[in-house]
Short mmCIF file of C-alpha atoms and ligand atoms in Angstrom, two decimals:
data_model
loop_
_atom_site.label_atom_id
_atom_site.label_comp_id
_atom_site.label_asym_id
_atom_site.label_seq_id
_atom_site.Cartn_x
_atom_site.Cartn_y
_atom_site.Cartn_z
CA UNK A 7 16.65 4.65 -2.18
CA UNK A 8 16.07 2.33 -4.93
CA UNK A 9 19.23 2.27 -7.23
CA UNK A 10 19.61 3.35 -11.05
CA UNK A 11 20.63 -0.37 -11.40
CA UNK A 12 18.10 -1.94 -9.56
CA UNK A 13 15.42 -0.14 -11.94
CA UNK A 14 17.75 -1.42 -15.02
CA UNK A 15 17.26 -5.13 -13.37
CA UNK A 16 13.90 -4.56 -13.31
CA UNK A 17 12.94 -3.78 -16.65
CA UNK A 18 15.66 -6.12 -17.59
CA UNK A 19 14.03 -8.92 -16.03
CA UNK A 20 10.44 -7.56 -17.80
CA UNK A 21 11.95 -7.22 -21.10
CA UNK A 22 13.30 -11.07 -20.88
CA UNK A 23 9.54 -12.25 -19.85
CA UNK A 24 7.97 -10.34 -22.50
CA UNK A 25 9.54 -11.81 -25.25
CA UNK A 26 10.39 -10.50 -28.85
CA UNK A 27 7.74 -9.20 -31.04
CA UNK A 28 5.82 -7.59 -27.92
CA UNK A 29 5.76 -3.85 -26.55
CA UNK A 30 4.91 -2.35 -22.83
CA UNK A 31 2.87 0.33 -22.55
CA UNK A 32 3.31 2.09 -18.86
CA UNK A 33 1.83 5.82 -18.30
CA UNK A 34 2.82 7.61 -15.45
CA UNK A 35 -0.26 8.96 -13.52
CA UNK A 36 -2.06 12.68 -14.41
CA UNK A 37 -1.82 15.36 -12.25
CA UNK A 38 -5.20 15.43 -10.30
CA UNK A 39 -6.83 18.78 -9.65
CA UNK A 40 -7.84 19.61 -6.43
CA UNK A 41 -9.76 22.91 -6.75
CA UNK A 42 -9.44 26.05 -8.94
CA UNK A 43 -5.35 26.39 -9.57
CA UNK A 44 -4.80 23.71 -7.33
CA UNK A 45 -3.55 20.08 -7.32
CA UNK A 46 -2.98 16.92 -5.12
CA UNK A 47 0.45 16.35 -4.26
CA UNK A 48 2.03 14.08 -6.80
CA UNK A 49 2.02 10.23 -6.22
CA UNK A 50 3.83 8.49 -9.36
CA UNK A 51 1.99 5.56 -10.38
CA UNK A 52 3.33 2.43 -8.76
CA UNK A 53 3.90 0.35 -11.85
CA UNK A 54 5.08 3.07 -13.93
CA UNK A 55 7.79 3.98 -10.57
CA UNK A 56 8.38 0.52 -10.40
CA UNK A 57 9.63 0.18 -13.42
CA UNK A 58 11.39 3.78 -14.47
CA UNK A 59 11.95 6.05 -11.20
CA UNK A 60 10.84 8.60 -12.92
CA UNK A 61 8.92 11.28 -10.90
CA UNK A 62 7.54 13.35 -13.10
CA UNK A 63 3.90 13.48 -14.88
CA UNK A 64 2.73 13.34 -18.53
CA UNK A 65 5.43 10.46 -19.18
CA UNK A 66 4.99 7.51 -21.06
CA UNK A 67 7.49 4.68 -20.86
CA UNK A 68 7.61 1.67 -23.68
CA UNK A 69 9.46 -1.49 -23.76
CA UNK A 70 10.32 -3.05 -26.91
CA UNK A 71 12.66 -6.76 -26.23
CA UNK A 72 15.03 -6.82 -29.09
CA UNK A 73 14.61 -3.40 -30.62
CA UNK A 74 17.71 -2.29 -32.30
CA UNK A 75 17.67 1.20 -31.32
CA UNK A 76 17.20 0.79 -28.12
CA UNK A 77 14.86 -1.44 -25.82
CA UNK A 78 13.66 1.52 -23.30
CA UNK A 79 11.97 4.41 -24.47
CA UNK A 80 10.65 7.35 -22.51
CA UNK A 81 8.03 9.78 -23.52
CA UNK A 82 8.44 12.90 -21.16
CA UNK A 83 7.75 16.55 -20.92
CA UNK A 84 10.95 18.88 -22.69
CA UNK A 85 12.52 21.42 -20.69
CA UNK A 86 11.25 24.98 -20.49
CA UNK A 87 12.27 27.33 -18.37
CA UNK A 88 9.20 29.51 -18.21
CA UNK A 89 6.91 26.94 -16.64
CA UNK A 90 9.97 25.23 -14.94
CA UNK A 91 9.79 28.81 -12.89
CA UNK A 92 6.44 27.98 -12.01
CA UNK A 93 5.83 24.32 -11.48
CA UNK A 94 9.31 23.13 -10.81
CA UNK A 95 12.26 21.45 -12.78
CA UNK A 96 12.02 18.83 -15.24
CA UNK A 97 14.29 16.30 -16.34
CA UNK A 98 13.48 16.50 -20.37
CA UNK A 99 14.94 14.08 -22.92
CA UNK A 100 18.26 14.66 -21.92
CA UNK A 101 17.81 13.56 -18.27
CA UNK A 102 15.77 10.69 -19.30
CA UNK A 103 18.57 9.70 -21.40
CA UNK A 104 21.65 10.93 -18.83
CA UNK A 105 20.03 10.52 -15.44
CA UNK A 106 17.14 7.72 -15.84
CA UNK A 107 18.60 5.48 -18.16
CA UNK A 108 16.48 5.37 -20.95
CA UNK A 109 17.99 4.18 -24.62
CA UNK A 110 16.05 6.93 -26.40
CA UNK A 111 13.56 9.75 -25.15
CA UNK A 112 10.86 11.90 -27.30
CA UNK A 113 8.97 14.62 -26.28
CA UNK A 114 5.60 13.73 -25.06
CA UNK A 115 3.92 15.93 -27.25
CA UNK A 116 5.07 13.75 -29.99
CA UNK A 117 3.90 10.53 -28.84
CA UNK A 118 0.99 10.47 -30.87
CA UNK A 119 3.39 10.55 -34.13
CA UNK A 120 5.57 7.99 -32.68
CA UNK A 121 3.80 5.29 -30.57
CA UNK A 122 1.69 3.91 -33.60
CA UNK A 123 4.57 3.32 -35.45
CA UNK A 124 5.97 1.19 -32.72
CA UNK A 125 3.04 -1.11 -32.25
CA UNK A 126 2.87 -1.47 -35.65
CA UNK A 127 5.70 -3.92 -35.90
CA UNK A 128 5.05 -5.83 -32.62
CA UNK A 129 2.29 -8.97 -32.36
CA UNK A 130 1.40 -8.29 -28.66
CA UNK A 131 0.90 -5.47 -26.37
CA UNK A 132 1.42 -5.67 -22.62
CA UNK A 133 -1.12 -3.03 -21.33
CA UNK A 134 -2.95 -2.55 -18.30
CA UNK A 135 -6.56 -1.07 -18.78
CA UNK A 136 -8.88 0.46 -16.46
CA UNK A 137 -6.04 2.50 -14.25
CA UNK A 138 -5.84 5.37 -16.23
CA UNK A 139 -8.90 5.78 -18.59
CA UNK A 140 -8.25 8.95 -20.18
CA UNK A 141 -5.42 6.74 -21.20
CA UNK A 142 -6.61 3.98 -22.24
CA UNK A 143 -8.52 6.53 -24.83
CA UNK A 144 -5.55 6.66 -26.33
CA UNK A 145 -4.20 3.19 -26.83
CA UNK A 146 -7.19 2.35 -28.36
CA UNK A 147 -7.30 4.97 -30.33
CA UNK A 148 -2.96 4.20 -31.87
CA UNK A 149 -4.82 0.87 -32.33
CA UNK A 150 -7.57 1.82 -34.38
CA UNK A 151 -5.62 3.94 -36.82
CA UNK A 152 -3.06 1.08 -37.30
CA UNK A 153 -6.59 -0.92 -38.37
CA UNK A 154 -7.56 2.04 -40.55
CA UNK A 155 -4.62 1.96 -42.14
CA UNK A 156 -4.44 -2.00 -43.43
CA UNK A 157 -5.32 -1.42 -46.64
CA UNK A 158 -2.02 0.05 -47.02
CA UNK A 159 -0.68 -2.93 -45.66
CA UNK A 160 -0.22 -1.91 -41.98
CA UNK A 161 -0.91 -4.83 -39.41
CA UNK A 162 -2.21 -3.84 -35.97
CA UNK A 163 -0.61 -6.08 -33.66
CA UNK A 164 -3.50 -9.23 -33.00
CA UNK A 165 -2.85 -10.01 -29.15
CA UNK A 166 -3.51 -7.73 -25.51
CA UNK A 167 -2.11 -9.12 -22.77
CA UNK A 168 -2.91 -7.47 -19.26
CA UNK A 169 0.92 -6.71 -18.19
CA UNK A 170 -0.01 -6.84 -14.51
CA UNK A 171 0.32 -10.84 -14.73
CA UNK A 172 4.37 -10.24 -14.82
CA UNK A 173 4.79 -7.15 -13.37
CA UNK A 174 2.60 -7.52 -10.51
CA UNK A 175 3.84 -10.77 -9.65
CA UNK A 176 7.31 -8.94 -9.78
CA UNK A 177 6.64 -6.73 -7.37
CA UNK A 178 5.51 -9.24 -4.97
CA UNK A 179 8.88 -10.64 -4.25
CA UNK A 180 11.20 -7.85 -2.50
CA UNK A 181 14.56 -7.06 -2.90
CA UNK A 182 17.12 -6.22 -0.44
CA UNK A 183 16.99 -2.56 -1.16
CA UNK A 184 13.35 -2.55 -0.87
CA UNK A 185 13.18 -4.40 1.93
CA UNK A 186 15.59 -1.87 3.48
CA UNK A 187 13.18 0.80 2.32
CA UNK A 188 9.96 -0.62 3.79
CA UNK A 189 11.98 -1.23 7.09
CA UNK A 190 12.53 2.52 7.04
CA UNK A 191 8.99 3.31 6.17
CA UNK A 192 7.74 0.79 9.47
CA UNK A 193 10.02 2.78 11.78
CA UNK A 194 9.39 6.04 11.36
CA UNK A 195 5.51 4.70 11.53
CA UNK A 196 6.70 3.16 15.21
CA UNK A 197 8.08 7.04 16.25
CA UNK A 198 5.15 8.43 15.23
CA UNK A 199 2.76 5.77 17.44
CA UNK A 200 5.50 6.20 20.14
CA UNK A 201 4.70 10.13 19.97
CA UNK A 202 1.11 9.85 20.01
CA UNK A 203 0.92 7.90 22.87
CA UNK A 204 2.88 10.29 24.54
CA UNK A 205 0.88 13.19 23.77
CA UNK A 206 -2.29 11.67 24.49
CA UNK A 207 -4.48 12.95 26.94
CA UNK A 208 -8.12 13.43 27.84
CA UNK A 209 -9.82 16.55 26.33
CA UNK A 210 -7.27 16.93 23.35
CA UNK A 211 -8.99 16.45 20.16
CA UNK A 212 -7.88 13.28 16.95
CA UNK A 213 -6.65 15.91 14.91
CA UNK A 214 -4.01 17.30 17.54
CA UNK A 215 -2.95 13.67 17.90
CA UNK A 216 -3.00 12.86 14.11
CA UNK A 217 -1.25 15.90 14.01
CA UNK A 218 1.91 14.22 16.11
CA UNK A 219 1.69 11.64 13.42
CA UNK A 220 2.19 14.18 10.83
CA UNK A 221 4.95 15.53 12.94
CA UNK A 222 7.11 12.26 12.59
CA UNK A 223 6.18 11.67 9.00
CA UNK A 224 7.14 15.32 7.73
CA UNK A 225 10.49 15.28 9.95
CA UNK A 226 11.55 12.36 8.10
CA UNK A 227 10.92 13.48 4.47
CA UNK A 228 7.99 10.65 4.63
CA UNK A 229 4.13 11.19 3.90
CA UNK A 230 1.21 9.57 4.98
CA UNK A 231 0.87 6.23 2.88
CA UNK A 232 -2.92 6.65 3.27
CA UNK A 233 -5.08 9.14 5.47
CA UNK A 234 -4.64 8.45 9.39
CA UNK A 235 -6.84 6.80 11.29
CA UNK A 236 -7.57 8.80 14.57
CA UNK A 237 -10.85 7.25 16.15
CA UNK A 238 -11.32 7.70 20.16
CA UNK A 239 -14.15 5.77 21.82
CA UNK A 240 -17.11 4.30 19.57
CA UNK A 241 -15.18 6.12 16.87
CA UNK A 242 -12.19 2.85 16.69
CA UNK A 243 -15.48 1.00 15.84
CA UNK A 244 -15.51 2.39 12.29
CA UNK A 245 -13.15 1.06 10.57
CA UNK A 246 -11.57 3.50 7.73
CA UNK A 247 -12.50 6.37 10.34
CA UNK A 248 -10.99 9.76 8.87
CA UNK A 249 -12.94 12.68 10.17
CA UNK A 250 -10.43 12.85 13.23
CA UNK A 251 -12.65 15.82 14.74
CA UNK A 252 -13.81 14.31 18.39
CA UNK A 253 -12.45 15.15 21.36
CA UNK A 254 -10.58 12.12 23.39
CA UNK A 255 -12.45 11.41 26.50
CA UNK A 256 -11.64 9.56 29.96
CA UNK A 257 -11.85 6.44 29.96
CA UNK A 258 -12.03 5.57 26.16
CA UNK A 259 -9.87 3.70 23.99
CA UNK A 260 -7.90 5.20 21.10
CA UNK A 261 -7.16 3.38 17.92
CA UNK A 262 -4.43 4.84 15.53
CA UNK A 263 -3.71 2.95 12.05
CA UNK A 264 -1.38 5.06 10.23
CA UNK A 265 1.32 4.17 8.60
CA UNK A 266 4.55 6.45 6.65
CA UNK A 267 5.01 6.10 2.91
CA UNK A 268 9.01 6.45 2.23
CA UNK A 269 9.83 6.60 -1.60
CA UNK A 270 6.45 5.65 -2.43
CA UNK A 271 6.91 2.18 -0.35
CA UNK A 272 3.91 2.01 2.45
CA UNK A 273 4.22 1.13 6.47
CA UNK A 274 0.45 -0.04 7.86
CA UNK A 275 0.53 0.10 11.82
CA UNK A 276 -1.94 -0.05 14.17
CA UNK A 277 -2.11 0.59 17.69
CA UNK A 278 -4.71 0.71 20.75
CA UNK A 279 -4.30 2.10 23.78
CA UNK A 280 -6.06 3.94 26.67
CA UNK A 281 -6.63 7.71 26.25
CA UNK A 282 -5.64 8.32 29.86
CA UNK A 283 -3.35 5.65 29.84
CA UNK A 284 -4.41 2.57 31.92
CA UNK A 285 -6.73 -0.23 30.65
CA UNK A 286 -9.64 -0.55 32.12
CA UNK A 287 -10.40 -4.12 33.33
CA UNK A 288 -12.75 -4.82 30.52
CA UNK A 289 -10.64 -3.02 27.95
CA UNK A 290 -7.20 -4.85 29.34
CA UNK A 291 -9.10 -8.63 28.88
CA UNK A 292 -10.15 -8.07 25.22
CA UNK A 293 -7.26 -6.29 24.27
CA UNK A 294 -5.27 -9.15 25.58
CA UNK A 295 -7.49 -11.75 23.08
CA UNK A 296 -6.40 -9.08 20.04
CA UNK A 297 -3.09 -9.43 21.21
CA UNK A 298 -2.55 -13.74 21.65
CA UNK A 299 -4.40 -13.60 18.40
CA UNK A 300 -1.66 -11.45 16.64
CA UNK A 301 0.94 -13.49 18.01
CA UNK A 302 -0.74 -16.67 16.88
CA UNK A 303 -1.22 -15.47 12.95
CA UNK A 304 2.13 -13.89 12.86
CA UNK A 305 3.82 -17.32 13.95
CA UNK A 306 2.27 -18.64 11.12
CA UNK A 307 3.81 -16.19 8.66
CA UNK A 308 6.27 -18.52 7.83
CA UNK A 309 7.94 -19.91 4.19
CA UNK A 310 5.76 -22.90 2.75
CA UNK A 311 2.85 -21.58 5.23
CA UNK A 312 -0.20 -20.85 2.68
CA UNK A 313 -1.64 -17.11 2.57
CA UNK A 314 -4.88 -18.04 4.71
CA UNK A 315 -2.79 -19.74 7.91
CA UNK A 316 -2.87 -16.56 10.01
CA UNK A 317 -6.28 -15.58 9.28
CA UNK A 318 -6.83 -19.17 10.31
CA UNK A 319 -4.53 -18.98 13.70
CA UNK A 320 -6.13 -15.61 14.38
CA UNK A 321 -10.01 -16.48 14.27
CA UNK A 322 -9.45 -19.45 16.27
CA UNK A 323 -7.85 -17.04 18.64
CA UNK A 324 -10.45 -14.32 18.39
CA UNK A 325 -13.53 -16.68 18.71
CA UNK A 326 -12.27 -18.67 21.73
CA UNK A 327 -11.55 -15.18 23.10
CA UNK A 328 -14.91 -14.02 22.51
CA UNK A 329 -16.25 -17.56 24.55
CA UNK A 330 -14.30 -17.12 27.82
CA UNK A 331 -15.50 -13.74 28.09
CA UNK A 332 -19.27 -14.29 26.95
CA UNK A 333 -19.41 -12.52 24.22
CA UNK A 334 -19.97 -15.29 22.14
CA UNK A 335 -22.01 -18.01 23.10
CA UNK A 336 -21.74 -21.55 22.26
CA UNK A 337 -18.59 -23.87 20.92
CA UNK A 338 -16.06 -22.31 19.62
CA UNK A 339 -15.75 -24.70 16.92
CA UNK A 340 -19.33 -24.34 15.59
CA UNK A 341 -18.69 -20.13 15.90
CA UNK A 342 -15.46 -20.37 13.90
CA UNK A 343 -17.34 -22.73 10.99
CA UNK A 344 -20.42 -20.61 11.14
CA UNK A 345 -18.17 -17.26 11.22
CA UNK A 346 -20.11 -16.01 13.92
CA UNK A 347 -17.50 -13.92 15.05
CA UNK A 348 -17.87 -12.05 11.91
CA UNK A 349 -19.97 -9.58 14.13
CA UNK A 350 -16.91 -8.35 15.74
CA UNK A 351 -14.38 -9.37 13.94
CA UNK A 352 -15.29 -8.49 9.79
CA UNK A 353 -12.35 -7.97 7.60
CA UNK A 354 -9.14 -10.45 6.98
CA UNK A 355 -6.30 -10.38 8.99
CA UNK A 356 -4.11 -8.72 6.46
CA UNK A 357 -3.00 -8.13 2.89
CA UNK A 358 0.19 -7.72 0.95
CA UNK A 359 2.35 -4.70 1.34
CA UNK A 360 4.57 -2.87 -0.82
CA UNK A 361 4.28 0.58 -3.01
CA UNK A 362 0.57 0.66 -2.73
CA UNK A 363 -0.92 0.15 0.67
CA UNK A 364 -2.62 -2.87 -0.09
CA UNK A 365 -0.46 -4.03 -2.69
CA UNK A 366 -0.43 -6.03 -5.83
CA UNK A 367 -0.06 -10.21 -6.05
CA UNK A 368 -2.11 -12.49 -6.49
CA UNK A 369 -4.13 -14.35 -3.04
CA UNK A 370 -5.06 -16.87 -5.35
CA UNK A 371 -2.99 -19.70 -7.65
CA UNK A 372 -4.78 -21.92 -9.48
CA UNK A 373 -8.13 -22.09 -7.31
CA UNK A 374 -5.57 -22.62 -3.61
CA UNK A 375 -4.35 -20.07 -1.19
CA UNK A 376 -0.98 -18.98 -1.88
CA UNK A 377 1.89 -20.22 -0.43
CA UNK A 378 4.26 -17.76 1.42
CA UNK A 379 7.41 -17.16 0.28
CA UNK A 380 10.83 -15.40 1.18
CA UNK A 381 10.34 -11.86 0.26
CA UNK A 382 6.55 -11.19 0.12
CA UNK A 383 5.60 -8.80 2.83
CA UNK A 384 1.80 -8.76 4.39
CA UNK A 385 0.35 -7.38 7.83
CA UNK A 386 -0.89 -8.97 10.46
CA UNK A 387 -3.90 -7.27 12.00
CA UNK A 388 -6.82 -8.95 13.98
CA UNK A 389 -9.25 -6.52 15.66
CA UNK A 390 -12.78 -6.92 17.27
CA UNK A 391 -15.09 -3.91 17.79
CA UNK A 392 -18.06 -3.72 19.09
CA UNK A 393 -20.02 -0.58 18.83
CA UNK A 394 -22.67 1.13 20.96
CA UNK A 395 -25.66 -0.72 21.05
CA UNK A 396 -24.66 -4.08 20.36
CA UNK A 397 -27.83 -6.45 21.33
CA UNK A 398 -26.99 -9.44 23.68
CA UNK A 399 -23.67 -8.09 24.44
CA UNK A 400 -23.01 -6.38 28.45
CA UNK A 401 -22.82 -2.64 28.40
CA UNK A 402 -19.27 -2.87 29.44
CA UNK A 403 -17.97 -3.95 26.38
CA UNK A 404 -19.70 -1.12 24.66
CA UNK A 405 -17.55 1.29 22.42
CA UNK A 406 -14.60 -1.08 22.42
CA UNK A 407 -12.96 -0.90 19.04
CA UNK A 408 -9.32 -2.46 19.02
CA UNK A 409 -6.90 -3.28 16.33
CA UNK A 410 -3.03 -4.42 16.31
CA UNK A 411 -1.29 -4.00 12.99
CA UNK A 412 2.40 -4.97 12.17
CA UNK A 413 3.92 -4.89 9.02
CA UNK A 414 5.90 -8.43 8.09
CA UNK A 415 8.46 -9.90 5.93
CA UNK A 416 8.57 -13.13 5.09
CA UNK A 417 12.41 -14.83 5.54
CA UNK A 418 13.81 -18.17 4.21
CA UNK A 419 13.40 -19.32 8.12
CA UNK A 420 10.48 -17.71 9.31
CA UNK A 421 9.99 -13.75 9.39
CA UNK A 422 10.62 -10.19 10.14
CA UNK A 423 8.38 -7.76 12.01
CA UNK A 424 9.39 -4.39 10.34
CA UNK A 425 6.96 -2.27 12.81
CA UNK A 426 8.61 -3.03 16.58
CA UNK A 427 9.65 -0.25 17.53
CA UNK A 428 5.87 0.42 18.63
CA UNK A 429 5.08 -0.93 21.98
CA UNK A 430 1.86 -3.24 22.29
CA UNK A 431 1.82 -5.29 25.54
CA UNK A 432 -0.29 -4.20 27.73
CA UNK A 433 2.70 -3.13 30.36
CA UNK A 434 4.83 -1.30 27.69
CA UNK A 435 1.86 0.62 26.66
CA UNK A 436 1.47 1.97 30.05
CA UNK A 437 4.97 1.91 31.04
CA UNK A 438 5.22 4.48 28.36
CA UNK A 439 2.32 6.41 28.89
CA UNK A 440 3.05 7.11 32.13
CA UNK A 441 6.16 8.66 31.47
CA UNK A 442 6.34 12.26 32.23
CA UNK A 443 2.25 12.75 33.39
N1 LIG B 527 -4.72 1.11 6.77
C1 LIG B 527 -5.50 0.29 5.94
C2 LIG B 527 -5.43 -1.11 6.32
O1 LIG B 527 -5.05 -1.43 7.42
O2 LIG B 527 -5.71 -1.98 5.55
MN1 MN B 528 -3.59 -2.89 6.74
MN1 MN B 529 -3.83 -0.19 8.63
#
């Protein structure tokens, strides 16, 4: 759990980067309907969590540095105990005040009323466009009647800054307490991949595996962070596979990324493993290439280390991999400058990780990779697949799809795997699969 006073540090620490004379703007996100009468579960806006810990929808929250009444305002839905009956309880302006810190609350029905008022007496707004369009609507809109009303001497404030610059950045660095959340989130992500292995067997179907996934989440008060990846066979070829439908056959591989989302912080874990549970010899030797190349990019995640060094570590590993066993042909060198082992190899070997799956921070500073830092987490997750069909490659290798995925924190020495619990060699994989068959 993220404490009341953490969240006060946070917007503390916003507030002082801001500056006087500016406001934040930070809407929670809608409801979203799903069909007739029915919605998608809830998921808070990360920003808007980031900063407040407030759950609830239809909230607004505004930061004013230096405001005399108050620098933290919340716009939230009032207490009623009709619809509380039906859609649950709500904290109203009194529990925004009491439980969630705020200096002053309003209705959110009044925001309209209030909110141009505000702006009116600050120079720059901190605003994020594009999340939330229906949103943005209205922003514009407080601005254009501030404009409308000049003649009568009202000055629309002159500058819009994007606030993800400051708070994005802030989110990039993790604190303790986070860091003991995500670490939470990675191991109940491990259980589950533990379970599935177990319960993996030729002739059961994805969805009664993703369904052991579910198990773990669900028993833990976690969720999904993102919709598991079940994909037997040629299916581990596609690479945001959800349809989860085929039946596991003899002899195929079975890739699983799916990863636990505790307090809205995300695990991302990957595993491969036989669905009968032994490699075959062809599966084993390119499994063992993903595998050194893993190692190799997450020895690189290391302080002062920039962003790109295990992508780097991990082609190298990949391509030479993809020489010994013929797969590529010619020097590795030449294949790693050309990026011929784009074919089998297509997306990066990670991205950061926080309250959104593939979280917020820049890659980029000033035209250069970034350099890593203590408290930045990423993954680490080289794959190759190579699909049905795949011209000037042996039939053998056919329907191979493999990915290893581990969720790391960067330390002032070096790093953290958060997601070890899961095994990955290629003799605890089948030391545990052949448990109990
Ligand atoms: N699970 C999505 C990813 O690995 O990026
Ligand atoms: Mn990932
Ligand atoms: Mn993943």
């Amino acid at each position: 759990m993220i404490s009341r006073k953490e969240f006060m540090r946070r917007r503390r620490q916003l507030i002082r980067m801001m500056g006087r004379g500016s406001i934040a703007i930070i809407p929670a996100a809608p409801v979203r309907p799903r069909n007739r009468d029915v919605e998608y579960p809830y998921r808070p806006d990360s920003d808007f969590q980031y900063m407040t810990g407030f759950g609830e929808p239809e909230a607004v929250a505004v930061l004013i540095p230096g405001r005399d009444h108050g620098e933290y305002l919340l716009f939230c839905r009032e207490r009623d105990p009709k619809m509380e009956t039906w859609t649950g309880r709500r904290a109203g302006t009194q529990g925004a005040v009491e439980l969630y810190d705020a200096d002053d609350a309003f209705p959110i029905g009044d925001i309209d009323e209030i909110l141009p008022g505000l702006l009116e007496s600050c120079d720059r707004v901190f605003y994020t466009m594009g999340s939330h369009p229906d949103f943005d609507r209205h922003v514009l809109d407080w601005v254009k009647r501030i404009r409308e009303g000049a003649r009568s001497g009202l000055r629309a404030p002159d500058e819009f800054v994007s606030l993800e610059h400051l708070l994005h950045d802030m989110r990039l660095y993790k604190s303790r307490s986070e860091i003991r959340v995500m670490r939470g989130a990675a191991k109940v992500a491990c259980r589950a991949h533990r379970r599935a292995m177990q319960a993996c067997r030729p002739g059961r179907h994805e969805f009664e595996i993703e369904a052991e996934l579910l198990h773990e989440f669900r028993h833990a008060n976690m969720q999904p962070a993102y919709p598991c990846i079940v994909g037997g066979g040629e299916n581990g070829c596609i690479l945001h596979y959800t349809d989860n439908r085929a039946v596991l056959r003899d002899g195929d591989l079975l890739l699983i990324d799916a990863g636990a989302e505790y307090d809205c912080y995300a695990s991302d874990v990957t595993r491969t493993f036989p669905v009968n549970g032994r490699f075959s010899p062809p599966q084993r030797a390119l499994y063992e290439v993903v595998l050194a190349a893993q190692a190799a990019a997450i020895r690189q995640v290391q302080p002062g280390n920039d962003w790109n060094a295990p992508h780097a570590a991990a082609i190298k590993v990949l391509t030479r991999g993809l020489v010994k066993l013929g797969i590529l042909k010619g020097r590795s060198a030449d294949l790693i400058r050309n990026e011929a082992y784009r074919r089998f190899y297509m997306h990066r070997t990670g991205h950061w990780l926080g309250m959104d799956v593939h979280d917020v921070g820049d890659y980029k500073v000033g035209g250069e990779w970034r350099v890593l830092e203590p408290g930045m987490v990423l993954t680490v997750e080289p794959g190759i697949y190579i699909p049905e069909g795949s011209r000037g490659v042996a039939k053998k290798w056919w329907n191979i799809g493999i990915r290893i995925e581990d969720d790391v924190l960067v330390t002032n020495d070096g790093h953290e795997v958060f997601s070890v619990d899961a095994p990955k060699s290629v003799s605890e994989i089948e030391a545990l699969m052949g448990e109990n068959r």
